[in-house]
Amino acid sequence: MLFGECTITFQDVAYQLGLPVDGRYVSGCLTDFHVYIEGGRQAWQWFHELPGVLPPANQIQKFVVNCTWFRETFGECPEGADEETLFADKSGNRIHIRWLPFVARLEEMGGYSWGSAALAWLYRCMCRVANRHVVKLAGPLQLLQSWIFWRFPGFRPAGTPDVLQVVHPEVLEPRHMMLWWCVTSLIYFAVVEWHQVDRVLPQFSGVQPPPHPALNIDFLMSMDERGGDRWLPSHLQHWHLHWETRADHVLRFDVVDDPGPSHEFLAWWHQHGKRFLSRELYLGDPRGIPIPVEGTQRGAGRVPDMDRVDDVPDRRRVERRARVGTRRSQRDWRWLDQAMEEGDEAGRDGGRRRGGRGRRRGAAPR
């Protein structure tokens, strides 16, 4: 981008989806509830106890149930309910039973960080679709589309009305807003992503210093739901503990005052990457406005030094090749073993006779 890096953050989740950020991570296990959860049941036994009925075998695929069965069995959603989904996969018509523990404790649903879980799932889906073999994008696409229209007014369809935002007061409480500036892990079951807002400070009216290198989480990108079930807070303990200490990783940086909706302000916004505009400028596009000289003058931003999280590159292929070896390396080692055996045999026999025809390397001994 001409104005630097930008991304979807907790702040966008709050404004676009109205979801709280602070709370417990959305994690646990996927299927073995009777092993990892106190009071848990066998998966399908627990399923039968909660809705009171089991789906037929033709509506089940391993541990997912077809959405058509839910609609036919329980009818339409209650009046006023929203049918939009945040954690949809590319199938679009199946629901995983990993949600059973959450359904069993509906009174605790408000204590989870649904905003961070939704953002983690969107990050992961956007990474997956970057693969040239992937042709469909899953995840909370309503957040992605709304963020694009909000941050890039020039991309809005013609005739889009100026809609006033309606944000629930709870998501603007200090404990939630504090985390908008937090560099921490994003957790959604086996999905672990990274909220690296230190690279996009202009989105928060901050002056951007040279950012730290992006965190390498290649190995975490390869995590999925295959390979057996685990208690994820223990299996990925480091990243879950990082979320538990999220309050210790909130950034403090210089904030530039908003000079008001003037031409100079629009030019400053264009130069510095400032995103949050007053309501009169929602549909404006300042990219064509010339930038004055004073608009390029800026001070150095200050971000406190924080504990650097170690990269987690995906080295499984390298380690596997070093352990097993390639065909060429195995052939070289076989030749070395044979040469050493020949040397030992020659030492025992007192050496070959002078002028004798030695055995060809690699030939089987008599």
Short mmCIF file of C-alpha atoms in Angstrom, two decimals, residues 5-350:
data_model
loop_
_atom_site.label_atom_id
_atom_site.label_comp_id
_atom_site.label_asym_id
_atom_site.label_seq_id
_atom_site.Cartn_x
_atom_site.Cartn_y
_atom_site.Cartn_z
CA GLU A 5 0.78 -1.86 5.94
CA CYS A 6 -2.78 -2.32 7.13
CA THR A 7 -4.79 -5.24 8.43
CA ILE A 8 -7.96 -6.22 10.22
CA THR A 9 -7.58 -5.74 13.97
CA PHE A 10 -9.58 -6.06 17.19
CA GLN A 11 -10.84 -2.54 16.64
CA ASP A 12 -12.39 -3.53 13.32
CA VAL A 13 -13.97 -6.60 14.92
CA ALA A 14 -15.57 -4.36 17.54
CA TYR A 15 -16.89 -1.79 15.06
CA GLN A 16 -17.87 -4.12 12.23
CA LEU A 17 -19.21 -7.12 14.17
CA GLY A 18 -19.87 -5.67 17.61
CA LEU A 19 -18.08 -8.58 19.30
CA PRO A 20 -16.27 -8.31 22.64
CA VAL A 21 -12.53 -8.95 22.63
CA ASP A 22 -11.60 -9.57 26.25
CA GLY A 23 -12.48 -12.98 27.69
CA ARG A 24 -11.43 -16.61 27.71
CA TYR A 25 -9.96 -18.18 24.61
CA VAL A 26 -12.23 -20.35 22.46
CA SER A 27 -10.41 -23.65 22.70
CA GLY A 28 -10.57 -27.09 24.29
CA CYS A 29 -10.82 -30.37 22.41
CA LEU A 30 -12.58 -31.49 19.25
CA THR A 31 -14.20 -34.85 19.93
CA ASP A 32 -12.91 -36.64 23.06
CA PHE A 33 -15.04 -34.73 25.54
CA HIS A 34 -15.23 -37.67 27.96
CA VAL A 35 -11.42 -37.70 28.24
CA TYR A 36 -10.57 -34.03 28.59
CA ILE A 37 -13.64 -32.29 30.04
CA GLU A 38 -14.88 -32.79 33.58
CA GLY A 39 -18.46 -33.96 33.39
CA GLY A 40 -18.13 -34.56 29.65
CA ARG A 41 -19.81 -37.48 27.92
CA GLN A 42 -19.10 -39.58 24.91
CA ALA A 43 -19.53 -37.32 21.90
CA TRP A 44 -22.79 -38.70 20.52
CA GLN A 45 -24.18 -39.47 23.95
CA TRP A 46 -23.72 -35.83 24.89
CA PHE A 47 -25.25 -34.79 21.58
CA HIS A 48 -28.34 -36.90 22.31
CA GLU A 49 -28.74 -35.43 25.80
CA LEU A 50 -28.60 -31.80 24.64
CA PRO A 51 -31.01 -31.60 21.65
CA GLY A 52 -32.87 -34.77 22.71
CA VAL A 53 -32.50 -36.50 19.35
CA LEU A 54 -29.73 -38.01 17.26
CA PRO A 55 -29.31 -37.38 13.53
CA PRO A 56 -29.58 -40.43 11.24
CA ALA A 57 -26.41 -42.00 9.92
CA ASN A 58 -26.82 -40.47 6.46
CA GLN A 59 -26.70 -36.98 8.01
CA ILE A 60 -23.38 -37.57 9.79
CA GLN A 61 -19.88 -37.44 8.32
CA LYS A 62 -17.39 -38.42 11.03
CA PHE A 63 -17.92 -35.64 13.58
CA VAL A 64 -19.95 -33.15 11.55
CA VAL A 65 -23.71 -32.99 11.05
CA ASN A 66 -25.47 -31.65 7.98
CA CYS A 67 -27.17 -28.31 8.49
CA THR A 68 -30.21 -29.53 6.55
CA TRP A 69 -30.95 -31.96 9.39
CA PHE A 70 -30.93 -29.14 11.94
CA ARG A 71 -33.32 -27.05 9.82
CA GLU A 72 -35.70 -29.94 9.21
CA THR A 73 -35.63 -31.07 12.85
CA PHE A 74 -35.75 -27.78 14.73
CA GLY A 75 -37.42 -25.54 12.18
CA GLU A 76 -36.53 -21.93 11.45
CA CYS A 77 -34.56 -19.61 13.70
CA PRO A 78 -36.59 -17.67 16.28
CA GLU A 79 -37.85 -14.24 15.34
CA GLY A 80 -35.08 -11.67 15.53
CA ALA A 81 -32.29 -14.24 15.38
CA ASP A 82 -29.43 -13.70 12.96
CA GLU A 83 -28.63 -16.59 10.62
CA GLU A 84 -25.17 -15.28 9.78
CA THR A 85 -22.25 -17.50 10.80
CA LEU A 86 -18.76 -16.48 11.87
CA PHE A 87 -16.98 -19.83 11.80
CA ALA A 88 -18.22 -21.36 8.57
CA ASP A 89 -15.89 -23.60 6.58
CA LYS A 90 -15.91 -24.10 2.82
CA SER A 91 -18.52 -26.85 3.02
CA GLY A 92 -21.09 -24.27 4.11
CA ASN A 93 -23.58 -26.94 5.11
CA ARG A 94 -22.07 -28.87 8.04
CA ILE A 95 -21.58 -28.19 11.75
CA HIS A 96 -18.83 -29.76 13.86
CA ILE A 97 -19.76 -31.21 17.24
CA ARG A 98 -16.83 -29.47 18.96
CA TRP A 99 -19.37 -26.82 19.97
CA LEU A 100 -21.17 -29.24 22.32
CA PRO A 101 -19.36 -28.09 25.50
CA PHE A 102 -20.29 -24.49 24.71
CA VAL A 103 -23.92 -25.38 24.04
CA ALA A 104 -24.02 -27.32 27.31
CA ARG A 105 -23.05 -24.14 29.19
CA LEU A 106 -24.96 -21.40 27.44
CA GLU A 107 -24.83 -19.23 30.54
CA GLU A 108 -21.05 -18.93 30.12
CA MET A 109 -21.07 -17.98 26.43
CA GLY A 110 -20.61 -14.29 27.19
CA GLY A 111 -17.32 -14.93 28.96
CA TYR A 112 -15.41 -15.99 25.84
CA SER A 113 -13.42 -13.82 23.46
CA TRP A 114 -15.50 -14.41 20.36
CA GLY A 115 -13.89 -11.42 18.68
CA SER A 116 -10.39 -12.90 18.83
CA ALA A 117 -11.68 -16.31 17.71
CA ALA A 118 -13.42 -14.80 14.67
CA LEU A 119 -10.31 -12.82 13.76
CA ALA A 120 -8.09 -15.89 14.11
CA TRP A 121 -10.35 -17.88 11.79
CA LEU A 122 -10.42 -15.09 9.21
CA TYR A 123 -6.62 -14.78 9.28
CA ARG A 124 -6.23 -18.53 8.76
CA CYS A 125 -8.76 -18.67 5.91
CA MET A 126 -7.09 -15.75 4.15
CA CYS A 127 -3.74 -17.52 4.41
CA ARG A 128 -5.18 -20.73 3.02
CA VAL A 129 -6.75 -19.04 0.02
CA ALA A 130 -3.33 -17.62 -0.90
CA ASN A 131 -2.39 -21.16 -1.91
CA ARG A 132 -2.71 -21.48 -5.67
CA HIS A 133 -4.59 -24.77 -5.29
CA VAL A 134 -7.34 -23.21 -3.13
CA VAL A 135 -10.21 -21.61 -5.03
CA LYS A 136 -12.72 -20.79 -2.28
CA LEU A 137 -12.54 -18.49 0.72
CA ALA A 138 -14.22 -19.40 4.01
CA GLY A 139 -14.47 -17.64 7.36
CA PRO A 140 -16.35 -14.52 8.55
CA LEU A 141 -16.46 -12.91 5.14
CA GLN A 142 -18.92 -10.25 6.32
CA LEU A 143 -16.08 -8.86 8.44
CA LEU A 144 -13.68 -8.84 5.49
CA GLN A 145 -16.16 -7.13 3.16
CA SER A 146 -17.20 -4.55 5.73
CA TRP A 147 -13.57 -3.80 6.55
CA ILE A 148 -12.76 -3.23 2.87
CA PHE A 149 -15.64 -0.79 2.40
CA TRP A 150 -14.77 1.00 5.64
CA ARG A 151 -11.03 1.34 5.09
CA PHE A 152 -11.02 1.86 1.31
CA PRO A 153 -13.90 4.15 0.33
CA GLY A 154 -12.86 4.00 -3.31
CA PHE A 155 -13.78 0.30 -3.40
CA ARG A 156 -17.36 0.83 -2.29
CA PRO A 157 -20.03 0.09 -4.88
CA ALA A 158 -21.63 3.12 -6.44
CA GLY A 159 -24.77 4.25 -4.62
CA THR A 160 -23.83 2.72 -1.29
CA PRO A 161 -25.80 4.57 1.40
CA ASP A 162 -24.04 6.27 4.28
CA VAL A 163 -24.98 3.89 7.09
CA LEU A 164 -24.39 5.04 10.65
CA GLN A 165 -22.60 2.49 12.79
CA VAL A 166 -24.41 0.99 15.76
CA VAL A 167 -21.98 -0.42 18.30
CA HIS A 168 -23.04 -2.16 21.49
CA PRO A 169 -21.76 -0.15 24.49
CA GLU A 170 -20.17 -3.25 26.03
CA VAL A 171 -17.53 -3.61 23.29
CA LEU A 172 -16.36 -0.04 24.03
CA GLU A 173 -15.60 -0.76 27.68
CA PRO A 174 -11.96 -0.05 28.66
CA ARG A 175 -11.11 -3.73 29.18
CA HIS A 176 -12.03 -4.41 25.54
CA MET A 177 -10.64 -1.23 23.99
CA MET A 178 -7.33 -1.73 25.79
CA LEU A 179 -6.73 -4.90 23.77
CA TRP A 180 -7.09 -3.09 20.47
CA TRP A 181 -3.41 -2.15 20.90
CA CYS A 182 -2.31 -5.57 22.13
CA VAL A 183 0.27 -7.77 20.40
CA THR A 184 -0.88 -11.25 21.34
CA SER A 185 -2.00 -14.63 20.10
CA LEU A 186 -5.37 -15.30 18.48
CA ILE A 187 -6.85 -18.69 19.31
CA TYR A 188 -9.68 -20.65 17.73
CA PHE A 189 -9.29 -24.30 18.77
CA ALA A 190 -6.28 -25.62 16.80
CA VAL A 191 -5.95 -22.34 14.89
CA VAL A 192 -3.34 -19.98 16.36
CA GLU A 193 -2.63 -16.65 14.69
CA TRP A 194 -0.85 -13.45 15.72
CA HIS A 195 -2.32 -9.96 16.33
CA GLN A 196 0.70 -7.92 15.23
CA VAL A 197 -0.67 -4.39 15.49
CA ASP A 198 2.80 -2.94 16.05
CA ARG A 199 3.12 -2.88 12.25
CA VAL A 200 -0.07 -0.87 11.62
CA LEU A 201 0.02 1.92 14.20
CA PRO A 202 -1.34 4.54 11.73
CA GLN A 203 -4.67 2.73 11.93
CA PHE A 204 -4.83 3.93 15.54
CA SER A 205 -3.68 7.50 14.80
CA GLY A 206 -0.17 6.51 15.82
CA VAL A 207 3.17 7.38 14.25
CA GLN A 208 4.71 4.24 12.78
CA PRO A 209 8.31 3.47 13.76
CA PRO A 210 10.33 0.80 11.95
CA PRO A 211 8.43 -2.37 12.91
CA HIS A 212 9.93 -5.60 14.14
CA PRO A 213 10.17 -8.43 11.58
CA ALA A 214 6.95 -10.35 11.12
CA LEU A 215 6.64 -13.39 13.36
CA ASN A 216 7.26 -16.69 11.58
CA ILE A 217 4.49 -19.12 12.55
CA ASP A 218 4.78 -21.51 9.62
CA PHE A 219 4.51 -24.56 11.86
CA LEU A 220 1.28 -23.27 13.43
CA MET A 221 -0.11 -22.72 9.95
CA SER A 222 0.13 -26.46 9.34
CA MET A 223 -2.00 -27.31 12.38
CA ASP A 224 -5.40 -28.74 11.56
CA GLU A 225 -7.99 -31.12 12.97
CA ARG A 226 -6.35 -34.31 11.71
CA GLY A 227 -4.04 -36.64 13.58
CA GLY A 228 -6.13 -37.38 16.66
CA ASP A 229 -7.68 -35.23 19.33
CA ARG A 230 -5.77 -33.36 22.03
CA TRP A 231 -6.45 -30.99 24.88
CA LEU A 232 -5.33 -27.92 22.93
CA PRO A 233 -4.60 -25.61 25.91
CA SER A 234 -1.88 -28.11 26.89
CA HIS A 235 -0.75 -29.10 23.40
CA LEU A 236 -0.34 -25.42 22.42
CA GLN A 237 0.36 -24.21 25.93
CA HIS A 238 2.82 -21.45 25.04
CA TRP A 239 0.31 -19.62 22.87
CA HIS A 240 -2.57 -20.06 25.30
CA LEU A 241 -0.43 -18.64 28.11
CA HIS A 242 0.42 -15.68 25.90
CA TRP A 243 -3.29 -14.88 25.63
CA GLU A 244 -3.66 -15.25 29.40
CA THR A 245 -1.03 -12.51 29.84
CA ARG A 246 -2.44 -10.28 27.10
CA ALA A 247 -2.65 -7.24 29.38
CA ASP A 248 1.16 -7.23 29.60
CA HIS A 249 1.54 -6.83 25.85
CA VAL A 250 -0.46 -3.67 25.22
CA LEU A 251 1.45 -1.09 23.15
CA ARG A 252 2.02 2.49 24.20
CA PHE A 253 2.87 4.90 21.41
CA ASP A 254 2.59 8.51 20.29
CA VAL A 255 -0.88 9.50 19.11
CA VAL A 256 -1.28 12.39 16.65
CA ASP A 257 -4.18 14.75 17.34
CA ASP A 258 -6.91 14.93 14.73
CA PRO A 259 -6.69 18.40 13.13
CA GLY A 260 -10.21 18.23 11.75
CA PRO A 261 -11.77 17.57 8.33
CA SER A 262 -9.80 20.07 6.22
CA HIS A 263 -7.83 19.70 3.00
CA GLU A 264 -4.61 19.74 5.01
CA PHE A 265 -6.01 16.97 7.19
CA LEU A 266 -6.95 14.89 4.15
CA ALA A 267 -3.44 15.28 2.78
CA TRP A 268 -1.96 14.36 6.15
CA TRP A 269 -4.23 11.33 6.32
CA HIS A 270 -3.11 10.22 2.88
CA GLN A 271 0.57 10.56 3.78
CA HIS A 272 0.42 8.97 7.22
CA GLY A 273 -2.13 6.25 6.58
CA LYS A 274 -4.72 7.53 9.05
CA ARG A 275 -7.92 5.52 8.59
CA PHE A 276 -10.53 6.81 11.03
CA LEU A 277 -12.38 9.73 9.51
CA SER A 278 -15.29 11.79 10.68
CA ARG A 279 -18.70 10.85 9.37
CA GLU A 280 -18.63 13.56 6.69
CA LEU A 281 -15.64 11.82 5.08
CA TYR A 282 -16.88 8.23 5.03
CA LEU A 283 -17.38 8.22 1.27
CA GLY A 284 -14.48 10.46 0.40
CA ASP A 285 -11.35 9.42 -1.45
CA PRO A 286 -8.36 11.62 -0.54
CA ARG A 287 -5.88 9.94 -2.86
CA GLY A 288 -6.15 12.63 -5.52
CA ILE A 289 -5.37 15.54 -3.18
CA PRO A 290 -1.79 16.92 -3.38
CA ILE A 291 0.35 16.50 -0.26
CA PRO A 292 1.85 19.70 1.21
CA VAL A 293 5.45 19.79 2.43
CA GLU A 294 4.46 20.02 6.08
CA GLY A 295 2.43 16.87 5.63
CA THR A 296 5.61 14.84 5.17
CA GLN A 297 7.22 16.01 8.40
CA ARG A 298 6.72 13.60 11.21
CA GLY A 299 8.45 12.60 14.39
CA ALA A 300 9.77 9.18 15.23
CA GLY A 301 7.26 6.91 16.90
CA ARG A 302 8.08 5.11 20.12
CA VAL A 303 6.97 1.58 20.89
CA PRO A 304 8.13 0.02 24.17
CA ASP A 305 10.49 -2.91 23.99
CA MET A 306 8.65 -6.17 24.51
CA ASP A 307 9.68 -9.76 24.91
CA ARG A 308 10.29 -11.13 21.46
CA VAL A 309 8.26 -14.25 20.73
CA ASP A 310 10.36 -16.93 19.04
CA ASP A 311 9.65 -17.85 15.45
CA VAL A 312 8.10 -21.25 14.81
CA PRO A 313 9.19 -22.16 11.26
CA ASP A 314 7.94 -25.37 9.70
CA ARG A 315 11.14 -27.48 9.62
CA ARG A 316 9.50 -30.87 9.57
CA ARG A 317 10.54 -31.60 5.98
CA VAL A 318 14.15 -30.59 6.64
CA GLU A 319 14.33 -32.67 9.81
CA ARG A 320 12.73 -35.66 8.10
CA ARG A 321 15.25 -35.55 5.26
CA ALA A 322 18.12 -35.27 7.72
CA ARG A 323 16.80 -38.26 9.63
CA VAL A 324 15.90 -40.51 6.70
CA GLY A 325 18.21 -39.23 4.00
CA THR A 326 17.74 -38.99 0.27
CA ARG A 327 18.52 -41.77 -2.20
CA ARG A 328 21.78 -40.09 -3.11
CA SER A 329 22.93 -39.72 0.49
CA GLN A 330 22.01 -43.33 1.25
CA ARG A 331 23.99 -44.52 -1.79
CA ASP A 332 27.03 -42.53 -0.66
CA TRP A 333 26.88 -44.02 2.82
CA ARG A 334 26.61 -47.57 1.41
CA TRP A 335 29.80 -47.03 -0.58
CA LEU A 336 31.60 -45.77 2.53
CA ASP A 337 30.50 -48.81 4.55
CA GLN A 338 31.73 -51.18 1.83
CA ALA A 339 35.07 -49.40 1.63
CA MET A 340 35.54 -49.70 5.38
CA GLU A 341 34.70 -53.41 5.25
CA GLU A 342 37.26 -53.92 2.47
CA GLY A 343 39.90 -52.15 4.53
CA ASP A 344 39.20 -54.32 7.55
CA GLU A 345 39.35 -57.49 5.44
CA ALA A 346 42.64 -56.43 3.85
CA GLY A 347 44.12 -55.80 7.27
CA ARG A 348 43.18 -59.27 8.46
CA ASP A 349 44.62 -60.99 5.35
CA GLY A 350 47.91 -59.07 5.53
#
